[in-house]
Short mmCIF file of C-alpha atoms (C1' of nucleotides) in Angstrom, two decimals:
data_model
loop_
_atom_site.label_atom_id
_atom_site.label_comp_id
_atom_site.label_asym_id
_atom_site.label_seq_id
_atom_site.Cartn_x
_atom_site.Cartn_y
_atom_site.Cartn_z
CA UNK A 213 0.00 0.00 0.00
CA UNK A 214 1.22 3.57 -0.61
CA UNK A 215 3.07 5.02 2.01
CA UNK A 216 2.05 8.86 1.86
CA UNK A 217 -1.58 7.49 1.67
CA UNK A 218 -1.15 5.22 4.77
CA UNK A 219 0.50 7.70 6.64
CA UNK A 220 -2.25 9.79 6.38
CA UNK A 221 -5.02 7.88 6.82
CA UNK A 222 -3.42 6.41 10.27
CA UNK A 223 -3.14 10.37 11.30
CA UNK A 224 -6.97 11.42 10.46
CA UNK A 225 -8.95 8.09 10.65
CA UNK A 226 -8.72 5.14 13.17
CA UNK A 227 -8.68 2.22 10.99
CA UNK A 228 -7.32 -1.38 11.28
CA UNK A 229 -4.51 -3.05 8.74
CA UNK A 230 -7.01 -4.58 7.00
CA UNK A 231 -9.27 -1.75 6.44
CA UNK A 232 -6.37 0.59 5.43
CA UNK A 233 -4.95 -2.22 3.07
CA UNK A 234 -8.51 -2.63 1.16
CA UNK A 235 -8.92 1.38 1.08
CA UNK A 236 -5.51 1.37 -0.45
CA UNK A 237 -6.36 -1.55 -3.07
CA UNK A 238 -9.23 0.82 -3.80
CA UNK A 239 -7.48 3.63 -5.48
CA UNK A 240 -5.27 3.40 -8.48
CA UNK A 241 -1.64 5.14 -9.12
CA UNK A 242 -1.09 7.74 -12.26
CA UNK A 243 1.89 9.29 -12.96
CA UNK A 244 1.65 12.86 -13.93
CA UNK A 245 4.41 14.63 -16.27
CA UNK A 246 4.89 18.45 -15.14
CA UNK A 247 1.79 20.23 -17.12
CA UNK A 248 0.16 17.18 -17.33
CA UNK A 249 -3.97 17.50 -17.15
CA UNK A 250 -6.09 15.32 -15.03
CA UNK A 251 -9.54 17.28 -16.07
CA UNK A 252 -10.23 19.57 -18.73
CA UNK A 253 -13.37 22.02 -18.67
CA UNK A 254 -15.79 19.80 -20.77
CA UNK A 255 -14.43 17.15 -19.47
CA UNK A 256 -16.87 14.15 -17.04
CA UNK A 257 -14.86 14.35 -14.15
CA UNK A 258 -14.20 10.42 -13.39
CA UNK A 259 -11.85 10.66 -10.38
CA UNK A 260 -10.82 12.05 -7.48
CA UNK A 261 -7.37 12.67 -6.64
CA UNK A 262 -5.27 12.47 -3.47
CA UNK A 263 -1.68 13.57 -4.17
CA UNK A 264 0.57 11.63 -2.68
CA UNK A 265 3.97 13.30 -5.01
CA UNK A 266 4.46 16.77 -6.24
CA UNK A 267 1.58 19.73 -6.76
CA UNK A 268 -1.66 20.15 -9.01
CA UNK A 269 -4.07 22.71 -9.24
CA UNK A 270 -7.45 23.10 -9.83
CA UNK A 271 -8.73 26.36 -12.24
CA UNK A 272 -10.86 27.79 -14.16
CA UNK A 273 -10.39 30.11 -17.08
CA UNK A 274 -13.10 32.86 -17.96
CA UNK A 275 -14.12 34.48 -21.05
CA UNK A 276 -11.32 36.97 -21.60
CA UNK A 277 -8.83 33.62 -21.35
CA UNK A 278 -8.01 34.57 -17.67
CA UNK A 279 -7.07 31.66 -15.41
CA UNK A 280 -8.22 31.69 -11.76
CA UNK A 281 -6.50 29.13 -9.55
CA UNK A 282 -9.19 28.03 -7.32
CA UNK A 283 -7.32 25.41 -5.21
CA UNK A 284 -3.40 24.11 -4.98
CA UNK A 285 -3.25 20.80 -3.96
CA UNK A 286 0.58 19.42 -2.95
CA UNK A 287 1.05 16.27 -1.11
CA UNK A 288 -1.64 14.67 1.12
CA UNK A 289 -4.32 16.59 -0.42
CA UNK A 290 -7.18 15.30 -2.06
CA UNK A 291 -8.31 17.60 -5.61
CA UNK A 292 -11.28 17.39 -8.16
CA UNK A 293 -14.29 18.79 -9.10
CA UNK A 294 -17.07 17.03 -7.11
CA UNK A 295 -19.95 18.61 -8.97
CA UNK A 296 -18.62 17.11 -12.58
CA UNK A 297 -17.54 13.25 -10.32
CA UNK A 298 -21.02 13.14 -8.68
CA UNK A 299 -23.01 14.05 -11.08
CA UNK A 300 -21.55 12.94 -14.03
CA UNK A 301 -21.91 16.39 -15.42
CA UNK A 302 -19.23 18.04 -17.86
CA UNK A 303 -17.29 20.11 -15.81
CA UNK A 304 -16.27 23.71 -15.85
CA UNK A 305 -12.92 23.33 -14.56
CA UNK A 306 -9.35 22.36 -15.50
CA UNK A 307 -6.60 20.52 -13.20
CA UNK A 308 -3.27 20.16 -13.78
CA UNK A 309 0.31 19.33 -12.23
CA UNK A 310 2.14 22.34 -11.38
CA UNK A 311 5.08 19.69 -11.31
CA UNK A 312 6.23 16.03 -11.82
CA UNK A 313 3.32 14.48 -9.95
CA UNK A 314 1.97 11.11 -8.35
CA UNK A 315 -1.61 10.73 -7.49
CA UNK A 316 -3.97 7.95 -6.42
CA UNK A 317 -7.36 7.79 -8.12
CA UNK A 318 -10.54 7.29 -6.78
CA UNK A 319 -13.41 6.64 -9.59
CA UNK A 320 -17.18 6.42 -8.41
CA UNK A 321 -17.62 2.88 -8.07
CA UNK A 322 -14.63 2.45 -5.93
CA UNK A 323 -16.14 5.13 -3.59
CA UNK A 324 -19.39 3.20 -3.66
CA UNK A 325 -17.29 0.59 -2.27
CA UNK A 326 -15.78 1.98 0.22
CA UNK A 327 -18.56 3.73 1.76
CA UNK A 328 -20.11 0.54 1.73
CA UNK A 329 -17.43 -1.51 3.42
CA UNK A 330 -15.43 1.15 5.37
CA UNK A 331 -18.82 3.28 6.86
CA UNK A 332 -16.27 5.58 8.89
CA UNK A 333 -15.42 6.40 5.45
CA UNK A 334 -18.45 8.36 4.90
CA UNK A 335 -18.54 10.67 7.56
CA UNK A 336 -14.32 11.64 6.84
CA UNK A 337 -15.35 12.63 2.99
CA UNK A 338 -18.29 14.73 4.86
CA UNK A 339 -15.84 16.16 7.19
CA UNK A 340 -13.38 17.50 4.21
CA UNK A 341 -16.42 18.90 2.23
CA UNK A 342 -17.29 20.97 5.45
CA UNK A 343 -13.18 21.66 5.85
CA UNK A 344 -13.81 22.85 2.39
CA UNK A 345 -16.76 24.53 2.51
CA UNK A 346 -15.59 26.95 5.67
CA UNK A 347 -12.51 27.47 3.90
CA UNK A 348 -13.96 28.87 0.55
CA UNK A 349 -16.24 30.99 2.63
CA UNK A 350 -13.52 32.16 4.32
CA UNK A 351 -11.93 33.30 1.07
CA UNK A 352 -14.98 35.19 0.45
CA UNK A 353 -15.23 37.20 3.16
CA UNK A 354 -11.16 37.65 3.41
CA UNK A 355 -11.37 38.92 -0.72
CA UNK A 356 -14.41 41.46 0.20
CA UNK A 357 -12.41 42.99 3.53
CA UNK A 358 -9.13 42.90 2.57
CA UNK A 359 -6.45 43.93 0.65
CA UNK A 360 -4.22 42.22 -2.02
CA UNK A 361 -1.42 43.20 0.21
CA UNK A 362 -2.87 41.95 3.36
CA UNK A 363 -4.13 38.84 1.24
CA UNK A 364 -0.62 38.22 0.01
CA UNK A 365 0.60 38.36 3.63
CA UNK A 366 -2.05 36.08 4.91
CA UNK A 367 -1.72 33.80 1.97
CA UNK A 368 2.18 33.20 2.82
CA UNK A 369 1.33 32.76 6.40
CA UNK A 370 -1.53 30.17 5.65
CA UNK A 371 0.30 28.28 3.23
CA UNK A 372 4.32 29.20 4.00
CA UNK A 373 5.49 25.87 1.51
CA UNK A 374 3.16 27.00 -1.42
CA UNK A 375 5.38 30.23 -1.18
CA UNK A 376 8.36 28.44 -1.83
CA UNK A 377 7.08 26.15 -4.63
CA UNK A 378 4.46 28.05 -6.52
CA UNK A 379 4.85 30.44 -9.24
CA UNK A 380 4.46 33.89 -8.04
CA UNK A 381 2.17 34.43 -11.37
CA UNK A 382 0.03 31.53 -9.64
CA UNK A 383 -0.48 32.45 -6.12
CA UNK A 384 -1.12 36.08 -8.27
CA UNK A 385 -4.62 34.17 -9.75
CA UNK A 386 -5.24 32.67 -6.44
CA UNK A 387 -5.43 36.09 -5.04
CA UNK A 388 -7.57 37.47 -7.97
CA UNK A 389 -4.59 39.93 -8.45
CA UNK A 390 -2.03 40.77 -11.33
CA UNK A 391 1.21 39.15 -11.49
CA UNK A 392 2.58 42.77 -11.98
CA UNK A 393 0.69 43.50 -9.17
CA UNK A 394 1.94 41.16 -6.84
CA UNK A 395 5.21 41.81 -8.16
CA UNK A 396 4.98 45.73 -6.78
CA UNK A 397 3.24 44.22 -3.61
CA UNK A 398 6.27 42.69 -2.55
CA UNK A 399 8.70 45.08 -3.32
CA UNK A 400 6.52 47.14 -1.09
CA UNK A 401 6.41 44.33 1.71
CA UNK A 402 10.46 43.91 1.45
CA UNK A 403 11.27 47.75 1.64
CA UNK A 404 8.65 47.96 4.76
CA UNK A 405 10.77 45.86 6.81
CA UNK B 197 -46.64 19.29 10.57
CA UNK B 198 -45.70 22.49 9.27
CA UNK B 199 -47.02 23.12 5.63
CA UNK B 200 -44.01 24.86 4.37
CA UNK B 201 -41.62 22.37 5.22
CA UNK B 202 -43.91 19.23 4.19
CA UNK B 203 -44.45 20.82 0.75
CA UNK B 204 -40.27 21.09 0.47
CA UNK B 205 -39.45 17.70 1.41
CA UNK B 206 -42.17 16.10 -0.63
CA UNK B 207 -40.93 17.87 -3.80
CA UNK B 208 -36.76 17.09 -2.46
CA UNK B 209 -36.90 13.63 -1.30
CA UNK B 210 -39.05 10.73 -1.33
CA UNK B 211 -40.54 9.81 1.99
CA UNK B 212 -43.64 7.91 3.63
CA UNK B 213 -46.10 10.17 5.52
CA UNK B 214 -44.95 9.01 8.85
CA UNK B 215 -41.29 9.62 7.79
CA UNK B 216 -42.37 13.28 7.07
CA UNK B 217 -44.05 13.25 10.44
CA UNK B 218 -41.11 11.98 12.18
CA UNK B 219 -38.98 14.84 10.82
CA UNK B 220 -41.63 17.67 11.66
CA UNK B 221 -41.16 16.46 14.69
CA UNK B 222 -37.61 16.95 15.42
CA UNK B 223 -37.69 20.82 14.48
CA UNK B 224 -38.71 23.64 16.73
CA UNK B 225 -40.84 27.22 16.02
CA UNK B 226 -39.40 30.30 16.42
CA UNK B 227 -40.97 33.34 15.61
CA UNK B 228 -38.66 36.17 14.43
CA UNK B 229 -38.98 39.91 14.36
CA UNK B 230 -37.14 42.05 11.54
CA UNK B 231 -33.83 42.33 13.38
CA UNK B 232 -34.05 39.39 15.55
CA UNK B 233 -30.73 37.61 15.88
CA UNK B 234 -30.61 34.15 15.38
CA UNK B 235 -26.45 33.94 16.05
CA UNK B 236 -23.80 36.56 17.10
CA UNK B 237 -20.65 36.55 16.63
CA UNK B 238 -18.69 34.35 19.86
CA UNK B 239 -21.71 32.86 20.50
CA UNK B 240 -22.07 28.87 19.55
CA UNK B 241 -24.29 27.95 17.25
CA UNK B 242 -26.93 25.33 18.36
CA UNK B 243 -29.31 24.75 15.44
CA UNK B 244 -29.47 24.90 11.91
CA UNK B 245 -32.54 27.06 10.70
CA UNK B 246 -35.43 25.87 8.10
CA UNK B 247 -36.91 29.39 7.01
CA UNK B 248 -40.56 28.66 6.35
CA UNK B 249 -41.57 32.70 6.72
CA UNK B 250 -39.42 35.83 6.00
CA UNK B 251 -36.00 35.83 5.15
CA UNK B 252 -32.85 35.99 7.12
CA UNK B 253 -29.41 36.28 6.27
CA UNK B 254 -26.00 35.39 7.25
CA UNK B 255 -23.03 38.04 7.65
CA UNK B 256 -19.56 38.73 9.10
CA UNK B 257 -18.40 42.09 9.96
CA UNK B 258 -15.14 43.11 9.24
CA UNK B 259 -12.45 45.20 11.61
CA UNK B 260 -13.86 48.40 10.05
CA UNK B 261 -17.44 47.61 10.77
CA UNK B 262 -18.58 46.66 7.70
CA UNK B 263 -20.48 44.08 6.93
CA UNK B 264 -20.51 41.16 4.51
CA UNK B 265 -23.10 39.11 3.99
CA UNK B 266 -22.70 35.55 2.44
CA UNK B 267 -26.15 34.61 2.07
CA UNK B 268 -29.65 35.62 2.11
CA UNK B 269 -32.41 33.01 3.05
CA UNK B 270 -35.88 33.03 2.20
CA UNK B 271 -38.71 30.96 2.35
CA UNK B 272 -37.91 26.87 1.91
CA UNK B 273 -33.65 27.95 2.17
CA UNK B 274 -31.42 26.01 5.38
CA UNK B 275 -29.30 28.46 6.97
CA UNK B 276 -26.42 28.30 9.53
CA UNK B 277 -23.49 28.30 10.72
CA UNK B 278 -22.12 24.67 10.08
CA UNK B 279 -18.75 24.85 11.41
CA UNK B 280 -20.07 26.53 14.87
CA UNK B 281 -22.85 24.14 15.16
CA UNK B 282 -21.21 20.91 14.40
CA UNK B 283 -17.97 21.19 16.44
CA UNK B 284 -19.11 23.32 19.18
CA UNK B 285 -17.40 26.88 18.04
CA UNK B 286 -17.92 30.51 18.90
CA UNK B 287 -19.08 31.32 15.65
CA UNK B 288 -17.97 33.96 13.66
CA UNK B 289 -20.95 35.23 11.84
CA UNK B 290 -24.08 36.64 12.37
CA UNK B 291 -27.72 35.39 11.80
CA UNK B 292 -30.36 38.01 11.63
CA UNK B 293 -33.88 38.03 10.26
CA UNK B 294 -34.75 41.05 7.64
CA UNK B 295 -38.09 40.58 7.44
CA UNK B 296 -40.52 39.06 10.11
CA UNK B 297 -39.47 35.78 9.99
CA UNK B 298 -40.84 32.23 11.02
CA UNK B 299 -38.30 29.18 11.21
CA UNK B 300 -37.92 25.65 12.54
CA UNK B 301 -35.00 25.04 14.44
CA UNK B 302 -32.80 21.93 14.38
CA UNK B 303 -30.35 20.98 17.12
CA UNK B 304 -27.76 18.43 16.87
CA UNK B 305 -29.05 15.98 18.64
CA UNK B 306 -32.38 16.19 17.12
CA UNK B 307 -29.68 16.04 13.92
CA UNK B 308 -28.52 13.18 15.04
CA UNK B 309 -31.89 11.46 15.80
CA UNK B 310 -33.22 12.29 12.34
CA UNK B 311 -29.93 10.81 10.67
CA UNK B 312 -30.51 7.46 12.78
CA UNK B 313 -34.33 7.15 12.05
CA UNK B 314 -34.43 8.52 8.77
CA UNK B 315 -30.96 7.72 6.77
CA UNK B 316 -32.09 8.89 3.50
CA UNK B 317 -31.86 12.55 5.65
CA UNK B 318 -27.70 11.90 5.34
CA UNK B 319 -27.08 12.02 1.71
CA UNK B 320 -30.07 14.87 1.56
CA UNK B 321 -28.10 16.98 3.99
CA UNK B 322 -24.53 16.03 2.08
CA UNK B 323 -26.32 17.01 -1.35
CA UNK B 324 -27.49 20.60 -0.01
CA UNK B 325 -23.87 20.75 1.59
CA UNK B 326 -22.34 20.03 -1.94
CA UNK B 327 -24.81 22.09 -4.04
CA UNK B 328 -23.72 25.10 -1.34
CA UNK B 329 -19.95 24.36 -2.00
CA UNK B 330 -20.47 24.60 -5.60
CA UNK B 331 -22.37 28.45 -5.45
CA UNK B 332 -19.47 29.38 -3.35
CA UNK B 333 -16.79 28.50 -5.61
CA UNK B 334 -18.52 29.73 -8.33
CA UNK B 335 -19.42 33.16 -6.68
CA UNK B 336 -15.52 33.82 -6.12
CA UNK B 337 -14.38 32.98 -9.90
CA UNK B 338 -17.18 35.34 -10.33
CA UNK B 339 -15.81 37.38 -8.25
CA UNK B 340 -12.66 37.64 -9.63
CA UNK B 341 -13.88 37.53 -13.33
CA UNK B 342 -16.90 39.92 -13.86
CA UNK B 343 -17.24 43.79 -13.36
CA UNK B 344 -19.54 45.10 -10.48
CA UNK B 345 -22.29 45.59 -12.89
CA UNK B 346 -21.83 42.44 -14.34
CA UNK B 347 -21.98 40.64 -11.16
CA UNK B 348 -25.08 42.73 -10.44
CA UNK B 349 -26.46 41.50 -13.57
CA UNK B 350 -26.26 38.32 -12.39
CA UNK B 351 -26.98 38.59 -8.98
CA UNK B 352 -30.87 39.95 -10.65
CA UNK B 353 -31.48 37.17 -13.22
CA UNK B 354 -30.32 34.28 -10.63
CA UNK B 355 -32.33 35.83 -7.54
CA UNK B 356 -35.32 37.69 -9.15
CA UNK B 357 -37.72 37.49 -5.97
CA UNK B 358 -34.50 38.56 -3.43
CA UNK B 359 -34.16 42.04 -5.91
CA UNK B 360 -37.87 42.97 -4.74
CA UNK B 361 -37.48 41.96 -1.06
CA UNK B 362 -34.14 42.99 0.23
CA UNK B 363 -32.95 46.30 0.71
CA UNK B 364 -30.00 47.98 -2.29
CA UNK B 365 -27.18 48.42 0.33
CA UNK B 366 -27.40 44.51 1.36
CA UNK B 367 -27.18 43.61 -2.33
CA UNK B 368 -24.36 45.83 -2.44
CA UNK B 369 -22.90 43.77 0.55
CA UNK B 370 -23.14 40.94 -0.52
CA UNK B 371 -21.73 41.78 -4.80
CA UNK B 372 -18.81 43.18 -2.58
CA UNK B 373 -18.92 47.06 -3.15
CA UNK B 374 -20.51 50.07 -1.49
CA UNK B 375 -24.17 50.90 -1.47
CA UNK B 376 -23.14 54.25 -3.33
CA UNK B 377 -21.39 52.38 -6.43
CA UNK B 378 -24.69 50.25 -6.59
CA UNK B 379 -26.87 53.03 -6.69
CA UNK B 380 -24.24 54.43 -9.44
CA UNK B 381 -24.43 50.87 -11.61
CA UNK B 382 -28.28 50.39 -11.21
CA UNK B 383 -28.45 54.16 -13.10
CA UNK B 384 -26.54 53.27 -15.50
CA UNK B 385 -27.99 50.05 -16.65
CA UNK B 386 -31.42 51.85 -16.71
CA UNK B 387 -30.01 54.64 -19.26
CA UNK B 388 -28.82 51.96 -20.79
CA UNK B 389 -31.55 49.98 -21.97
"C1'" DG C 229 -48.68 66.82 11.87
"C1'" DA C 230 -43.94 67.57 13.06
"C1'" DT C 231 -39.69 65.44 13.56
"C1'" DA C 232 -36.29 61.95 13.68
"C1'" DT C 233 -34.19 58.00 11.37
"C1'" DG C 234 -32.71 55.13 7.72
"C1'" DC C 235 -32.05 54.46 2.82
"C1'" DA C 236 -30.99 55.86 -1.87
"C1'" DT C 237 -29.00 59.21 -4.81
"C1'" DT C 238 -25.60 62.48 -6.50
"C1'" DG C 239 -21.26 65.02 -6.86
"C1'" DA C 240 -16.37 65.76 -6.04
"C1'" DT C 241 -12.18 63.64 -5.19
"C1'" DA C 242 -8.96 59.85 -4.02
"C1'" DT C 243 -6.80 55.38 -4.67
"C1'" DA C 244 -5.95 50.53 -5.43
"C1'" DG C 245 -5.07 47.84 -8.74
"C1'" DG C 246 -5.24 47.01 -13.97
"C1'" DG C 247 -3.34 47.34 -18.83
"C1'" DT C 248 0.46 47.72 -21.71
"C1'" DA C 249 5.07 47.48 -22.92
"C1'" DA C 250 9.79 46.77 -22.20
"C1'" DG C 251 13.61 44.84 -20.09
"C1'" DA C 252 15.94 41.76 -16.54
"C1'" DA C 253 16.48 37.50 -14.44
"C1'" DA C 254 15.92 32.81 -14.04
"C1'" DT C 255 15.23 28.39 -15.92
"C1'" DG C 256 15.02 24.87 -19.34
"C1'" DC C 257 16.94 22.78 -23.27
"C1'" DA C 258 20.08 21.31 -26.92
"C1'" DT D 286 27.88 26.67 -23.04
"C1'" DG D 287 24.68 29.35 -25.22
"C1'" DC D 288 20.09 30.19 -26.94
"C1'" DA D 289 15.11 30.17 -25.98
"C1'" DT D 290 11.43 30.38 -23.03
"C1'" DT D 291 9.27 31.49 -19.08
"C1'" DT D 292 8.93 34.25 -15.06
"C1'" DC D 293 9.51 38.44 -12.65
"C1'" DT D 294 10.19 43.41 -12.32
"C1'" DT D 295 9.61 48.25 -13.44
"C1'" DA D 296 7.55 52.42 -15.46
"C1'" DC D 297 3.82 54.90 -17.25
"C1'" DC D 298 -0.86 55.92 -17.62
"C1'" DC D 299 -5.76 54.56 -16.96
"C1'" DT D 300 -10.13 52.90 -14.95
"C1'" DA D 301 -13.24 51.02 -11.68
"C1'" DT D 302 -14.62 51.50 -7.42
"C1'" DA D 303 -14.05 53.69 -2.76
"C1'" DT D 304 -14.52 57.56 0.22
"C1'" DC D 305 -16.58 61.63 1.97
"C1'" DA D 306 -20.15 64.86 2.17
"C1'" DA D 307 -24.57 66.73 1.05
"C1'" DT D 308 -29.36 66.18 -0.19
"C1'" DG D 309 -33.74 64.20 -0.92
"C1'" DC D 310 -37.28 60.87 0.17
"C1'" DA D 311 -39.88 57.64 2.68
"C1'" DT D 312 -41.10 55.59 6.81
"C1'" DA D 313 -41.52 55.19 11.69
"C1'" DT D 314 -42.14 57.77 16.15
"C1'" DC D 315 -44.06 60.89 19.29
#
DNA sequence: GATATGCATTGATATAGGGTAAGAAATGCA
DNA sequence: TGCATTTCTTACCCTATATCAATGCATATC
């Protein structure tokens, strides 16, 4: 069974050997090249993803071509676009890897199963979709409040490794800013000090 | 049972009468007056609201005073603070009613009850949770995409009835800008036309 | 019926962040 | 090692929206 999987599981979930080794036989490996996509908008989203090697992202892009980066997702994260997975609907979204990147997949039937044979399974999906859900709103409120400065700031706080690994231009469309903007942001941050 | 909530469930879900019963039975009245709190801010949520009269909404306010509202709730809408209510948290949001207001009221244990009895209620709840994660993704590519007007725009054609019933300066807190620009963008689409 | 209160409008001015373009720096590639 | 590509920075000007202040209505209060 994967290791970065296992290891995470034992941290959020109390599970037996068993029951982690069947979860794990659950979920299949892919191999993702830098740039590589895992869902294009259009696309029937047929998986979910837990990363358990390198960093993907999930975006749209808008009418004027405009990417907005609605979600980084680096190792021991789970990414995809429930609406499009659940509903079998063609989804508005794009993921990708940001770099060289492992991932297990989940597709439907295999979560069928493992609601259905691992029940404590249920209620940790409903737990990250409430994680998830308090975040976004979070966002919200943060974007309508505060400044792209004090967003940067926050952002590098929250997530300090994203910093290091991320494109600036990226965490620039997480932020709903300019890259040019968030390139005279800092400058203004670094001379502050 | 209340007629409100019957007519809702009947049209969501497929349940026996005594099923519907049961679940009546779980949820409390509360009569509201316009500016009746339902939550404060520090305080910890204990129910999750069924609006069956009125409409209430749900807002933070911001170190400057200002308010932001991420969702309005009229007749046949859930509202509440689901972080708060489900781990025990001083909540950071407020609840308040802006109309004369009638709700049920659902605790957790009466939560839990209902998920026992009635399991169908589980995946009902998860599918409202989901639907609510996908309008608040989509509101901040929105967000970060569209123009004030545009998002105005918007906000009209997907909320007709809310446009008649709640006041400019809330719209304009919950598109994100001041009650002054709104006023300035509602002129100009008129002159428009 | 007079007055206070809250909400919407309007005008004048300020500002954060955007658009465009060019160059510098870093990184990948051959 | 050197060229190409991508990423980041900087400068200039511009626009959308904010801020502040005043005014007009409508509604509630006494």
């Amino acid at each position: 069974m994967n290791e970065v999987l296992k290891k995470y599981l034992k941290n959020k979930i109390s599970l037996n050997e068993e029951q982690l080794e069947y979860w794990g036989s659950l979920l299949t490996l892919r191999d993702l090249n830098k740039n590589d996509f895992l869902l294009r908008e259009g696309d029937i989203s047929k998986h979910t993803a837990f990363v358990t090697k390198g960093c993907l992202r999930l975006y749209s892009i808008d009418l004027k071509g405009k990417e907005h980066i609605l979600q980084f997702a680096p190792e021991e994260w789970w990414i995809g676009d429930m609406e499009s997975f659940s509903k079998n609907t063609p989804s508005s979204y794009f993921i990708d890897a940001i770099e060289d990147s492992e991932v297990l997949l989940m597709d439907l039937p295999a979560q069928e199963t493992l609601f259905r044979q691992i029940p404590e399974a249920v209620a940790f999906f409903q737990q990250l979709m409430q994680n998830r859900q308090v975040a976004t709103q979070k966002r919200i409120i943060f974007s309508m409040s505060a400044s792209a400065e004090q967003r940067y700031l926050d952002f590098i706080k929250t997530y300090p490794s994203f910093t290091q690994r991320v494109p600036q231009h990226m965490i620039a469309s997480y932020l709903g800013i300019t890259p040019e903007s968030l390139s005279r942001i800092r400058k203004q941050v670094i001379t502050k000090k």
